[in-house]
PDB file of C-alpha atoms in Angstrom:
ATOM      1  CA  MET A 165      -1.494 -16.317   5.102  1.00  0.00           C
ATOM      2  CA  GLU A 166       1.577 -18.602   5.143  1.00  0.00           C
ATOM      3  CA  LYS A 167       1.714 -18.912   1.342  1.00  0.00           C
ATOM      4  CA  ALA A 168       1.417 -15.119   0.941  1.00  0.00           C
ATOM      5  CA  LEU A 169       4.182 -14.604   3.494  1.00  0.00           C
ATOM      6  CA  GLU A 170       6.442 -17.192   1.863  1.00  0.00           C
ATOM      7  CA  THR A 171       5.893 -15.566  -1.551  1.00  0.00           C
ATOM      8  CA  ILE A 172       6.737 -12.069  -0.292  1.00  0.00           C
ATOM      9  CA  LYS A 173       9.801 -13.242   1.656  1.00  0.00           C
ATOM     10  CA  SER A 174      11.165 -14.957  -1.464  1.00  0.00           C
ATOM     11  CA  GLY A 175      10.883 -11.704  -3.460  1.00  0.00           C
ATOM     12  CA  GLY A 176       7.520 -12.437  -5.037  1.00  0.00           C
ATOM     13  CA  THR A 177       4.386 -10.391  -5.656  1.00  0.00           C
ATOM     14  CA  ILE A 178       0.893 -11.051  -4.304  1.00  0.00           C
ATOM     15  CA  LEU A 179      -2.692 -10.013  -4.956  1.00  0.00           C
ATOM     16  CA  TYR A 180      -4.413  -9.288  -1.672  1.00  0.00           C
ATOM     17  CA  PRO A 181      -7.473  -7.597  -0.141  1.00  0.00           C
ATOM     18  CA  THR A 182      -6.830  -4.351   1.745  1.00  0.00           C
ATOM     19  CA  ASP A 183      -9.054  -2.018   3.759  1.00  0.00           C
ATOM     20  CA  THR A 184      -9.996  -0.448   0.407  1.00  0.00           C
ATOM     21  CA  ILE A 185      -9.619  -2.252  -2.947  1.00  0.00           C
ATOM     22  CA  TRP A 186      -7.624  -5.324  -3.984  1.00  0.00           C
ATOM     23  CA  GLY A 187      -3.940  -4.563  -4.240  1.00  0.00           C
ATOM     24  CA  ILE A 188      -0.720  -5.871  -5.686  1.00  0.00           C
ATOM     25  CA  GLY A 189       1.906  -6.066  -2.991  1.00  0.00           C
ATOM     26  CA  CYS A 190       5.465  -7.004  -2.158  1.00  0.00           C
ATOM     27  CA  ASP A 191       8.146  -6.329   0.425  1.00  0.00           C
ATOM     28  CA  ALA A 192       8.559  -2.529   0.320  1.00  0.00           C
ATOM     29  CA  THR A 193      12.317  -2.907   0.857  1.00  0.00           C
ATOM     30  CA  ASN A 194      12.914  -5.309  -2.049  1.00  0.00           C
ATOM     31  CA  VAL A 195      13.871  -3.329  -5.195  1.00  0.00           C
ATOM     32  CA  GLU A 196      13.507  -6.311  -7.574  1.00  0.00           C
ATOM     33  CA  ALA A 197       9.997  -7.044  -6.303  1.00  0.00           C
ATOM     34  CA  ILE A 198       9.043  -3.340  -6.554  1.00  0.00           C
ATOM     35  CA  ASN A 199      10.257  -3.256 -10.162  1.00  0.00           C
ATOM     36  CA  LYS A 200       8.249  -6.426 -10.886  1.00  0.00           C
ATOM     37  CA  ILE A 201       5.091  -4.595  -9.784  1.00  0.00           C
ATOM     38  CA  PHE A 202       5.866  -1.634 -12.070  1.00  0.00           C
ATOM     39  CA  ASP A 203       6.231  -4.145 -14.939  1.00  0.00           C
ATOM     40  CA  ILE A 204       3.019  -6.033 -14.059  1.00  0.00           C
ATOM     41  CA  LYS A 205       0.997  -2.790 -13.924  1.00  0.00           C
ATOM     42  CA  LYS A 206       2.718  -1.321 -17.005  1.00  0.00           C
ATOM     43  CA  ARG A 207       3.217   1.730 -14.809  1.00  0.00           C
ATOM     44  CA  GLU A 208       5.765   4.477 -15.312  1.00  0.00           C
ATOM     45  CA  LYS A 209       8.506   4.269 -12.705  1.00  0.00           C
ATOM     46  CA  THR A 210       8.095   8.010 -12.066  1.00  0.00           C
ATOM     47  CA  LYS A 211       4.689   7.298 -10.458  1.00  0.00           C
ATOM     48  CA  SER A 212       5.256   6.269  -6.857  1.00  0.00           C
ATOM     49  CA  MET A 213       3.373   3.552  -5.012  1.00  0.00           C
ATOM     50  CA  ILE A 214       2.146   3.644  -1.428  1.00  0.00           C
ATOM     51  CA  ILE A 215       3.053   1.343   1.417  1.00  0.00           C
ATOM     52  CA  LEU A 216       1.036  -0.092   4.281  1.00  0.00           C
ATOM     53  CA  VAL A 217       2.150  -0.397   7.894  1.00  0.00           C
ATOM     54  CA  GLU A 218       0.380  -2.193  10.731  1.00  0.00           C
ATOM     55  CA  SER A 219       1.482  -0.161  13.722  1.00  0.00           C
ATOM     56  CA  GLU A 220       2.255   3.337  14.931  1.00  0.00           C
ATOM     57  CA  LYS A 221       5.743   2.110  15.842  1.00  0.00           C
ATOM     58  CA  ARG A 222       6.529   0.958  12.286  1.00  0.00           C
ATOM     59  CA  LEU A 223       5.186   4.266  10.933  1.00  0.00           C
ATOM     60  CA  GLN A 224       7.490   6.168  13.311  1.00  0.00           C
ATOM     61  CA  ASP A 225      10.434   3.971  12.322  1.00  0.00           C
ATOM     62  CA  LEU A 226       9.958   5.090   8.699  1.00  0.00           C
ATOM     63  CA  VAL A 227       9.092   8.798   9.032  1.00  0.00           C
ATOM     64  CA  ASP A 228       8.884  11.666  11.473  1.00  0.00           C
ATOM     65  CA  VAL A 229       5.142  11.925  12.065  1.00  0.00           C
ATOM     66  CA  PRO A 230       3.903  15.521  12.520  1.00  0.00           C
ATOM     67  CA  GLU A 231       1.269  16.052  15.232  1.00  0.00           C
ATOM     68  CA  MET A 232      -1.258  16.990  12.532  1.00  0.00           C
ATOM     69  CA  ALA A 233      -0.853  13.520  10.972  1.00  0.00           C
ATOM     70  CA  TRP A 234      -1.999  11.797  14.187  1.00  0.00           C
ATOM     71  CA  GLU A 235      -5.066  14.028  14.276  1.00  0.00           C
ATOM     72  CA  ILE A 236      -5.925  13.202  10.645  1.00  0.00           C
ATOM     73  CA  ILE A 237      -5.458   9.461  11.288  1.00  0.00           C
ATOM     74  CA  ASP A 238      -7.627   9.599  14.431  1.00  0.00           C
ATOM     75  CA  LEU A 239     -10.408  11.698  12.871  1.00  0.00           C
ATOM     76  CA  SER A 240     -10.598  10.063   9.444  1.00  0.00           C
ATOM     77  CA  GLU A 241     -13.760   8.038   8.913  1.00  0.00           C
ATOM     78  CA  LYS A 242     -12.388   6.234   5.866  1.00  0.00           C
ATOM     79  CA  PRO A 243      -8.915   4.814   5.168  1.00  0.00           C
ATOM     80  CA  VAL A 244      -6.377   7.622   4.745  1.00  0.00           C
ATOM     81  CA  THR A 245      -2.949   7.589   3.124  1.00  0.00           C
ATOM     82  CA  LEU A 246      -0.625  10.333   4.279  1.00  0.00           C
ATOM     83  CA  VAL A 247       2.289  11.485   2.150  1.00  0.00           C
ATOM     84  CA  TYR A 248       5.379  12.189   4.266  1.00  0.00           C
ATOM     85  CA  ASP A 249       8.782  13.788   3.630  1.00  0.00           C
ATOM     86  CA  ASN A 250      12.168  12.153   4.213  1.00  0.00           C
ATOM     87  CA  PRO A 251      11.360   8.477   4.776  1.00  0.00           C
ATOM     88  CA  ARG A 252      14.047   6.253   6.300  1.00  0.00           C
ATOM     89  CA  GLY A 253      15.116   2.787   5.205  1.00  0.00           C
ATOM     90  CA  LEU A 254      13.141   2.623   1.958  1.00  0.00           C
ATOM     91  CA  PRO A 255      14.616   2.202  -1.530  1.00  0.00           C
ATOM     92  CA  LYS A 256      14.449   5.229  -3.849  1.00  0.00           C
ATOM     93  CA  GLU A 257      12.516   3.103  -6.380  1.00  0.00           C
ATOM     94  CA  ILE A 258       9.395   3.326  -4.234  1.00  0.00           C
ATOM     95  CA  LEU A 259       9.613   7.050  -3.451  1.00  0.00           C
ATOM     96  CA  ALA A 260       7.998   9.890  -5.380  1.00  0.00           C
ATOM     97  CA  GLU A 261      10.279  12.122  -7.456  1.00  0.00           C
ATOM     98  CA  ASP A 262      10.392  14.638  -4.576  1.00  0.00           C
ATOM     99  CA  GLY A 263      11.561  11.890  -2.187  1.00  0.00           C
ATOM    100  CA  SER A 264       8.234  11.601  -0.342  1.00  0.00           C
ATOM    101  CA  ILE A 265       6.249   8.417   0.360  1.00  0.00           C
ATOM    102  CA  GLY A 266       2.548   7.669   0.871  1.00  0.00           C
ATOM    103  CA  ILE A 267       1.918   5.492   3.928  1.00  0.00           C
ATOM    104  CA  ARG A 268      -1.366   4.113   5.261  1.00  0.00           C
ATOM    105  CA  LEU A 269      -1.648   2.851   8.815  1.00  0.00           C
ATOM    106  CA  ILE A 270      -3.873  -0.119   8.066  1.00  0.00           C
ATOM    107  CA  LYS A 271      -6.843  -1.215  10.193  1.00  0.00           C
ATOM    108  CA  ASP A 272      -7.723  -4.370   8.222  1.00  0.00           C
ATOM    109  CA  ASP A 273      -6.987  -7.490  10.332  1.00  0.00           C
ATOM    110  CA  PHE A 274      -5.646  -9.643   7.491  1.00  0.00           C
ATOM    111  CA  CYS A 275      -3.215  -6.914   6.353  1.00  0.00           C
ATOM    112  CA  LYS A 276      -2.140  -6.133   9.925  1.00  0.00           C
ATOM    113  CA  LYS A 277      -1.275  -9.799  10.546  1.00  0.00           C
ATOM    114  CA  LEU A 278       0.515 -10.158   7.214  1.00  0.00           C
ATOM    115  CA  ILE A 279       2.669  -7.044   7.718  1.00  0.00           C
ATOM    116  CA  SER A 280       3.373  -7.939  11.335  1.00  0.00           C
ATOM    117  CA  LYS A 281       4.556 -11.456  10.374  1.00  0.00           C
ATOM    118  CA  LEU A 282       6.595 -10.059   7.460  1.00  0.00           C
ATOM    119  CA  ASN A 283       8.040  -7.471   9.844  1.00  0.00           C
ATOM    120  CA  LYS A 284       8.418  -4.976   6.978  1.00  0.00           C
ATOM    121  CA  PRO A 285       6.127  -2.474   5.250  1.00  0.00           C
ATOM    122  CA  LEU A 286       4.091  -3.804   2.330  1.00  0.00           C
ATOM    123  CA  VAL A 287       3.708  -2.179  -1.085  1.00  0.00           C
ATOM    124  CA  SER A 288       0.079  -1.512  -1.969  1.00  0.00           C
ATOM    125  CA  THR A 289      -0.996  -0.472  -5.428  1.00  0.00           C
ATOM    126  CA  SER A 290      -4.342  -1.132  -7.098  1.00  0.00           C
ATOM    127  CA  ALA A 291      -4.607  -4.563  -8.753  1.00  0.00           C
ATOM    128  CA  ASN A 292      -5.096  -3.220 -12.256  1.00  0.00           C
ATOM    129  CA  PHE A 293      -3.152  -2.070 -15.278  1.00  0.00           C
ATOM    130  CA  SER A 294      -2.152   1.567 -14.957  1.00  0.00           C
ATOM    131  CA  GLY A 295      -5.122   3.735 -15.918  1.00  0.00           C
ATOM    132  CA  ASP A 296      -7.757   0.971 -15.631  1.00  0.00           C
ATOM    133  CA  LYS A 297     -10.623   0.910 -13.110  1.00  0.00           C
ATOM    134  CA  SER A 298      -9.728  -0.205  -9.571  1.00  0.00           C
ATOM    135  CA  PRO A 299     -11.050  -3.666  -8.538  1.00  0.00           C
ATOM    136  CA  MET A 300     -13.737  -3.456  -5.837  1.00  0.00           C
ATOM    137  CA  LYS A 301     -13.736  -7.272  -5.495  1.00  0.00           C
ATOM    138  CA  PHE A 302     -11.479 -10.116  -6.621  1.00  0.00           C
ATOM    139  CA  SER A 303     -13.573 -10.970  -9.702  1.00  0.00           C
ATOM    140  CA  ASP A 304     -13.019  -7.395 -11.000  1.00  0.00           C
ATOM    141  CA  ILE A 305      -9.282  -8.081 -11.411  1.00  0.00           C
ATOM    142  CA  ASN A 306      -8.122  -8.628 -14.992  1.00  0.00           C
ATOM    143  CA  PRO A 307      -7.210 -12.364 -15.329  1.00  0.00           C
ATOM    144  CA  GLU A 308      -3.943 -11.302 -16.974  1.00  0.00           C
ATOM    145  CA  ILE A 309      -2.924  -9.554 -13.722  1.00  0.00           C
ATOM    146  CA  VAL A 310      -3.877 -12.661 -11.714  1.00  0.00           C
ATOM    147  CA  ASN A 311      -1.537 -14.697 -13.941  1.00  0.00           C
ATOM    148  CA  LEU A 312       1.321 -12.178 -13.688  1.00  0.00           C
ATOM    149  CA  VAL A 313       1.596 -12.099  -9.875  1.00  0.00           C
ATOM    150  CA  ASP A 314       3.237 -14.931  -7.956  1.00  0.00           C
ATOM    151  CA  TYR A 315       0.321 -15.618  -5.598  1.00  0.00           C
ATOM    152  CA  ALA A 316      -3.306 -14.526  -5.138  1.00  0.00           C
ATOM    153  CA  VAL A 317      -4.612 -14.573  -1.565  1.00  0.00           C
ATOM    154  CA  GLU A 318      -7.724 -16.745  -1.014  1.00  0.00           C
ATOM    155  CA  GLU A 319      -9.078 -14.540   1.802  1.00  0.00           C
ATOM    156  CA  ASN A 320     -12.121 -12.253   1.201  1.00  0.00           C
ATOM    157  CA  ARG A 321     -12.498 -12.940  -2.514  1.00  0.00           C
ATOM    158  CA  GLU A 322     -16.291 -12.454  -2.391  1.00  0.00           C
ATOM    159  CA  LYS A 323     -16.200  -9.295  -0.302  1.00  0.00           C
ATOM    160  CA  VAL A 324     -16.967  -6.022  -2.117  1.00  0.00           C
ATOM    161  CA  SER A 325     -15.020  -3.032  -0.866  1.00  0.00           C
ATOM    162  CA  GLN A 326     -16.974  -0.082   0.488  1.00  0.00           C
ATOM    163  CA  TYR A 327     -14.125   2.265  -0.566  1.00  0.00           C
ATOM    164  CA  SER A 328     -12.788   2.777  -4.084  1.00  0.00           C
ATOM    165  CA  GLY A 329      -9.513   3.919  -2.555  1.00  0.00           C
ATOM    166  CA  SER A 330      -8.198   5.848   0.390  1.00  0.00           C
ATOM    167  CA  SER A 331      -8.135   9.579   0.882  1.00  0.00           C
ATOM    168  CA  VAL A 332      -4.638  10.865   0.104  1.00  0.00           C
ATOM    169  CA  ILE A 333      -3.328  13.825   2.072  1.00  0.00           C
ATOM    170  CA  ARG A 334       0.089  15.432   1.669  1.00  0.00           C
ATOM    171  CA  ILE A 335       1.530  16.578   4.957  1.00  0.00           C
ATOM    172  CA  TRP A 336       4.730  18.564   5.384  1.00  0.00           C
ATOM    173  CA  SER A 337       6.913  18.721   8.475  1.00  0.00           C
ATOM    174  CA  ASP A 338       6.213  22.477   8.719  1.00  0.00           C
ATOM    175  CA  GLY A 339       2.490  21.770   9.292  1.00  0.00           C
ATOM    176  CA  ARG A 340       1.157  22.457   5.778  1.00  0.00           C
ATOM    177  CA  VAL A 341      -1.517  20.030   4.588  1.00  0.00           C
ATOM    178  CA  LYS A 342      -2.999  19.457   1.127  1.00  0.00           C
ATOM    179  CA  VAL A 343      -5.771  16.994   0.161  1.00  0.00           C
ATOM    180  CA  LEU A 344      -4.663  15.157  -2.997  1.00  0.00           C
ATOM    181  CA  ARG A 345      -7.635  12.756  -3.216  1.00  0.00           C
ATOM    182  CA  GLU A 346     -10.811  12.783  -1.132  1.00  0.00           C
TER     183      GLU A 346
END
């Protein structure tokens, strides 16, 4: 945990287990670190990445949360990423072209502790090259990716994820909802 925290705070990138698949992460407010992840993944900068938060308070600090979002979060049986309008305090480099951002209120203990100690949201994007299969366990990650990040977390390397990703739901402040990925 301490090494991961130190790496993120110094502008580095990490490989880490989430409540779904293994992810590449960094401080979601650090533009240089965000750009490093785009380079590592060979991902177009027009494709946004999601962020993870550990608490309802941090979520509310970043976006206005429509009532419908709380219902979706409460009722969802699997991890769910909600896409919100008009985020606050985040660099444009992490936002979608329309200015929205995908945020997942994380339930995983390791991630909750890490984000809480960092005291900032954490970027979360699948630990693969853009277009490749998502890693369900650490050994599925391309060794080249492991070498490109600044630190790979030791925690849960043997664990196989039960989810190949989160559901992604777009939610607008006017109450409209659209499922982007089940």
